[in-house]
XYZ file of C-alpha atoms in Angstrom:
343
model
C 46.823 101.811 -140.137
C 48.910 104.977 -139.791
C 50.109 106.558 -143.002
C 53.786 106.013 -143.753
C 56.132 108.998 -143.633
C 57.455 110.244 -146.979
C 58.617 113.854 -146.649
C 61.021 113.317 -143.739
C 63.799 115.798 -144.502
C 63.698 119.588 -144.382
C 64.139 120.103 -148.173
C 61.467 117.509 -148.979
C 58.958 118.976 -146.533
C 59.580 122.520 -147.756
C 59.128 121.595 -151.422
C 56.029 119.558 -150.556
C 54.515 122.675 -148.969
C 55.322 124.679 -152.110
C 53.550 122.014 -154.171
C 50.470 122.211 -151.935
C 50.370 125.993 -152.378
C 50.648 125.659 -156.153
C 47.859 123.038 -156.203
C 45.400 125.051 -154.081
C 46.589 128.432 -152.862
C 43.264 130.020 -151.847
C 43.138 129.242 -148.113
C 46.847 129.756 -147.620
C 46.775 133.163 -149.300
C 43.816 134.113 -147.100
C 45.852 133.139 -144.031
C 48.766 135.251 -145.282
C 46.422 138.216 -145.734
C 45.542 138.020 -142.011
C 49.191 138.715 -141.195
C 50.388 140.860 -144.073
C 47.172 142.815 -144.636
C 44.525 142.008 -147.217
C 45.026 145.321 -148.996
C 48.718 144.623 -149.576
C 48.320 141.356 -151.453
C 47.232 141.546 -155.057
C 46.378 138.605 -157.289
C 48.316 135.410 -156.663
C 50.603 134.738 -159.637
C 53.254 132.167 -158.795
C 55.055 130.100 -156.146
C 58.621 128.903 -156.357
C 61.303 127.319 -154.187
C 64.754 128.754 -153.383
C 63.855 132.232 -154.563
C 66.396 134.923 -155.422
C 70.066 135.211 -154.588
C 69.223 134.605 -150.906
C 67.600 131.249 -151.740
C 64.460 131.865 -149.678
C 62.783 128.488 -149.104
C 59.478 129.447 -150.740
C 58.355 132.685 -152.401
C 54.814 133.668 -153.402
C 54.526 136.339 -156.061
C 51.496 138.620 -156.297
C 50.622 141.132 -159.008
C 48.483 144.271 -159.044
C 50.176 145.327 -156.802
C 53.421 143.437 -157.180
C 54.443 141.867 -153.865
C 56.760 138.984 -152.959
C 56.073 137.113 -149.721
C 58.923 134.843 -148.670
C 58.585 131.804 -146.432
C 61.564 130.695 -144.383
C 60.850 127.211 -143.027
C 62.880 126.312 -139.950
C 63.227 122.961 -138.258
C 66.475 122.814 -136.267
C 68.839 125.155 -138.083
C 69.613 128.460 -136.432
C 67.678 131.496 -137.632
C 69.774 134.643 -137.366
C 68.710 138.252 -137.575
C 71.322 138.803 -140.279
C 69.745 136.049 -142.388
C 66.302 137.629 -142.031
C 67.670 141.049 -142.996
C 69.273 139.601 -146.120
C 66.103 137.788 -147.137
C 64.088 140.980 -146.732
C 66.189 142.473 -149.529
C 64.476 140.119 -152.002
C 61.061 139.789 -150.306
C 58.585 142.494 -149.276
C 57.416 140.419 -146.314
C 58.850 137.298 -144.689
C 56.906 134.531 -142.967
C 58.981 132.383 -140.600
C 57.512 128.901 -140.321
C 58.213 127.073 -137.038
C 56.806 124.012 -135.313
C 55.963 125.970 -132.162
C 55.770 129.706 -131.498
C 57.982 129.286 -128.455
C 60.814 128.143 -130.753
C 61.143 131.695 -132.129
C 64.258 133.726 -131.220
C 63.638 136.535 -128.730
C 64.200 139.255 -131.342
C 61.775 137.867 -133.961
C 58.471 139.378 -132.666
C 60.002 142.863 -132.824
C 61.136 142.549 -136.438
C 59.352 144.713 -139.017
C 57.899 143.019 -142.120
C 58.285 139.602 -140.493
C 55.482 137.280 -139.385
C 55.591 134.043 -137.425
C 53.398 131.127 -138.474
C 53.363 127.541 -137.208
C 53.463 124.505 -139.466
C 50.116 123.433 -138.041
C 48.534 126.733 -139.089
C 50.012 126.390 -142.565
C 48.917 122.787 -143.100
C 45.396 123.526 -141.842
C 44.994 125.561 -145.041
C 45.102 122.347 -147.083
C 42.273 119.952 -146.110
C 43.695 117.147 -148.242
C 47.373 117.910 -147.809
C 49.791 115.202 -148.857
C 52.315 116.691 -146.436
C 51.421 115.860 -142.832
C 52.352 117.416 -139.506
C 53.840 114.049 -138.475
C 56.269 114.281 -141.388
C 57.242 117.816 -140.447
C 57.918 116.716 -136.874
C 59.978 113.788 -138.173
C 62.114 116.161 -140.259
C 63.836 117.641 -137.212
C 66.363 116.131 -134.803
C 65.094 117.783 -131.648
C 67.186 120.948 -131.271
C 64.139 123.190 -131.302
C 62.428 121.204 -128.557
C 65.561 121.320 -126.393
C 65.929 125.045 -127.052
C 62.339 125.680 -126.008
C 62.918 123.758 -122.764
C 66.085 125.753 -122.040
C 64.392 129.085 -122.731
C 61.817 128.342 -120.064
C 64.669 128.420 -117.555
C 65.710 131.974 -118.412
C 62.979 133.936 -116.634
C 63.255 132.186 -113.246
C 67.057 132.414 -113.434
C 66.829 136.124 -114.230
C 64.530 136.671 -111.254
C 66.952 134.922 -108.901
C 70.123 136.575 -110.213
C 68.715 140.063 -110.759
C 68.756 142.648 -113.503
C 72.534 142.996 -113.447
C 72.861 139.666 -115.199
C 72.478 139.065 -118.942
C 71.055 135.687 -119.972
C 70.506 134.618 -123.578
C 69.812 131.457 -125.567
C 72.335 131.718 -128.388
C 73.604 128.387 -129.658
C 77.220 127.469 -129.040
C 79.979 127.214 -131.610
C 78.985 123.669 -132.512
C 75.386 124.742 -133.123
C 74.005 123.011 -130.038
C 71.210 124.574 -127.922
C 72.516 126.573 -124.956
C 71.747 129.321 -122.476
C 74.542 131.723 -121.530
C 75.012 133.759 -118.350
C 77.019 136.978 -117.909
C 77.362 138.944 -114.675
C 77.964 142.663 -114.570
C 81.676 143.517 -114.579
C 83.605 143.315 -111.332
C 86.580 145.470 -112.103
C 88.168 143.816 -115.160
C 86.492 140.448 -114.601
C 83.096 138.903 -115.189
C 81.432 135.664 -114.095
C 80.141 133.625 -117.015
C 78.484 130.259 -117.574
C 76.891 128.143 -120.255
C 74.316 125.360 -119.857
C 74.256 123.346 -123.069
C 73.886 120.035 -124.869
C 77.029 118.136 -123.909
C 78.041 116.864 -127.338
C 78.624 118.165 -130.867
C 75.605 116.490 -132.462
C 72.095 115.701 -131.310
C 71.501 112.045 -130.362
C 69.175 109.903 -132.495
C 65.466 110.344 -131.812
C 64.412 108.586 -128.624
C 67.849 108.591 -127.008
C 68.618 110.768 -123.951
C 69.868 114.305 -124.576
C 72.828 114.967 -122.242
C 73.395 118.457 -120.825
C 76.024 120.021 -118.598
C 77.155 123.452 -117.496
C 80.520 125.167 -117.357
C 80.957 128.088 -114.972
C 83.932 130.354 -114.457
C 85.696 133.688 -114.315
C 86.424 135.514 -117.574
C 89.828 135.115 -119.251
C 91.541 135.882 -122.546
C 94.112 133.803 -124.404
C 96.871 136.306 -123.604
C 99.843 136.749 -121.296
C 97.766 138.583 -118.695
C 95.416 135.653 -118.078
C 98.197 133.117 -118.673
C 101.623 134.630 -117.835
C 104.759 132.759 -118.846
C 106.104 133.008 -115.299
C 104.133 130.331 -113.457
C 105.040 131.902 -110.108
C 102.831 134.864 -110.967
C 99.222 134.609 -109.811
C 96.689 135.710 -112.419
C 93.410 137.028 -111.005
C 91.468 133.919 -112.022
C 93.520 131.746 -109.642
C 92.345 133.733 -106.607
C 88.760 133.856 -107.924
C 88.677 130.073 -108.378
C 90.120 129.645 -104.882
C 87.327 131.809 -103.452
C 84.795 129.723 -105.390
C 86.279 126.561 -103.892
C 86.464 127.895 -100.336
C 83.402 130.129 -99.991
C 80.866 128.612 -102.381
C 81.511 124.949 -103.142
C 83.121 123.756 -99.923
C 82.052 120.152 -99.355
C 79.009 120.434 -101.661
C 80.574 119.072 -104.843
C 77.854 116.447 -105.230
C 75.073 118.879 -104.283
C 76.158 121.123 -107.148
C 76.481 118.138 -109.529
C 80.089 119.101 -110.260
C 82.475 116.844 -112.139
C 85.922 116.030 -110.762
C 87.273 115.340 -114.221
C 90.613 117.049 -114.851
C 91.119 119.483 -117.760
C 92.519 117.964 -120.938
C 95.983 118.676 -122.344
C 94.880 117.756 -125.863
C 94.539 121.392 -126.960
C 98.181 122.324 -126.418
C 99.544 123.508 -129.774
C 102.624 125.699 -130.195
C 101.401 126.863 -133.625
C 98.254 128.673 -132.422
C 97.632 131.479 -129.952
C 95.039 129.447 -128.051
C 97.268 126.366 -128.098
C 100.195 128.295 -126.611
C 97.900 129.851 -124.010
C 96.673 126.378 -123.113
C 100.232 125.216 -122.462
C 100.829 128.219 -120.165
C 97.539 127.558 -118.379
C 98.482 123.952 -117.617
C 101.788 125.134 -116.170
C 100.003 127.705 -113.968
C 97.485 125.111 -112.806
C 100.339 122.719 -112.002
C 102.013 125.403 -109.880
C 98.957 126.663 -107.973
C 96.689 123.599 -107.672
C 97.150 120.048 -106.427
C 96.285 117.211 -108.789
C 93.093 116.594 -106.789
C 92.004 120.197 -107.405
C 92.552 120.473 -111.150
C 88.883 119.825 -111.886
C 88.280 123.393 -110.674
C 90.207 124.766 -113.687
C 88.403 123.466 -116.749
C 86.489 125.858 -119.017
C 87.358 127.465 -122.353
C 90.827 128.893 -122.902
C 89.637 132.283 -124.196
C 86.378 132.572 -122.241
C 86.358 131.185 -118.690
C 88.293 129.164 -116.124
C 86.239 127.187 -113.623
C 84.547 123.840 -113.003
C 82.009 121.943 -115.078
C 79.072 119.811 -114.071
C 78.482 116.151 -114.658
C 76.263 115.213 -117.596
C 72.574 114.888 -116.851
C 69.616 114.092 -119.131
C 67.297 116.808 -120.417
C 64.577 115.553 -118.063
C 66.729 116.732 -115.129
C 67.847 120.047 -116.599
C 66.056 121.975 -113.850
C 68.398 120.391 -111.289
C 71.409 121.558 -113.289
C 69.956 125.047 -113.700
C 69.206 125.368 -109.967
C 72.743 124.338 -109.051
C 74.281 126.680 -111.619
C 72.236 129.694 -110.540
C 73.080 129.088 -106.882
C 76.789 128.940 -107.733
C 76.618 132.114 -109.815
C 74.629 134.049 -107.228
C 76.877 133.053 -104.324
C 80.124 133.440 -106.241
C 79.144 136.897 -107.488
C 78.534 138.077 -103.922
C 81.925 136.699 -102.886
C 83.697 138.428 -105.774
C 81.957 141.751 -105.095
C 83.108 141.580 -101.475
C 86.662 140.684 -102.498
C 86.780 143.533 -105.016
C 85.463 146.015 -102.456
C 88.223 144.933 -100.090
C 90.873 145.551 -102.731
C 89.429 148.957 -103.601
C 89.360 150.097 -99.973
C-alpha cells in the first residue's frame, strides 16, 4: 500500500526538510560541501526556517569559520535574480532547490555564490526521510513542468529565426509560463509574440493545460499608435494588412488562428490604456471590416495582431511551428516594405 501524502504544500515540505536536516545533518552537509567547498564549511551549528529579513526558506549556520548557507526551495513560484541578490545579503552561499535542473532560469548557472540542487539529491541524504519525493511533486501545480516544456522550444525557434531575434521564457503579468519573441527593430517598429498558458491560473492536476499565442506589431498606448482622427492610418494598420495579404492569405486554419474579435471590455475613460483602447476600436472600425477584426487583437500597449486558438500542452509544438513561420515570413515582408519606403 502506497504511503499517504502529508507534506503537500510548499511551506509544509520546506519545513519538513528543515526538520530532517536538524534530525540528521551529516549527509546533507557533506553534499553541501561538494558544492560550496569543504574548506569553507566549519562545524554545523544550527538550522532554521525563514531566516533573516529576507525570509530565506532554510538557513544552515556553521561556526569556525562562521558561514551561513541559505536554501531557497522553489516549486512553481518565480525565482528572480533580484530575489537571489537580496538573499545573498544575508547568506554567504545560496542553494536553489528545484525539482529538475531544467527548471532553472537561464541566468542561474552564471550566478556567483549560488548552487543548484534537485529535491531528489537533497532527499537522498536522508535514508529514512519522512518527507518523500512524491510529496514534493504533489506540492506544485505544474508551472515548472510547463515552463520546462516551453524552454525546449526556444533553441529550435532561435535556429529558424536567426540571431537577430531575442527569445526568452519570462512569465507573463499573471505569473503564467510563457516564451516571448522580439525581432530586431525595423525602423520604429518591432515584431513581437508570446506563447503562453491561456488562462490566469493553472488548471487542477490532471486537467489539460491550454496554450495560445498572440503575435503582432509593436505599439504604445499613445496618440501615435492610436490617433484621435480615425481617418489617419497608424503604421500598425499597414503592417497588419501586409500580414493578412502576404503571410496568412487563406491559411488561417493552417496557422491555428482564431477568428474571435477583440473585446471592448477594456474601454475606460479614466485610464490611459482605457482611452487608447477606445481610440483603437474606432480605428479598427474605420480600416477593417467586421469579418477582419480578429486580425487586430493583442495588448493595447504592446502589440496589435491576431491570436491563435487554444490548444493543449501536448500539441504545443504545432503552435510553436505556426508562430515561428508567421514571424519569419512577416519579418521578411516588413523588411522589404521598409526598404521600399527608405528608397
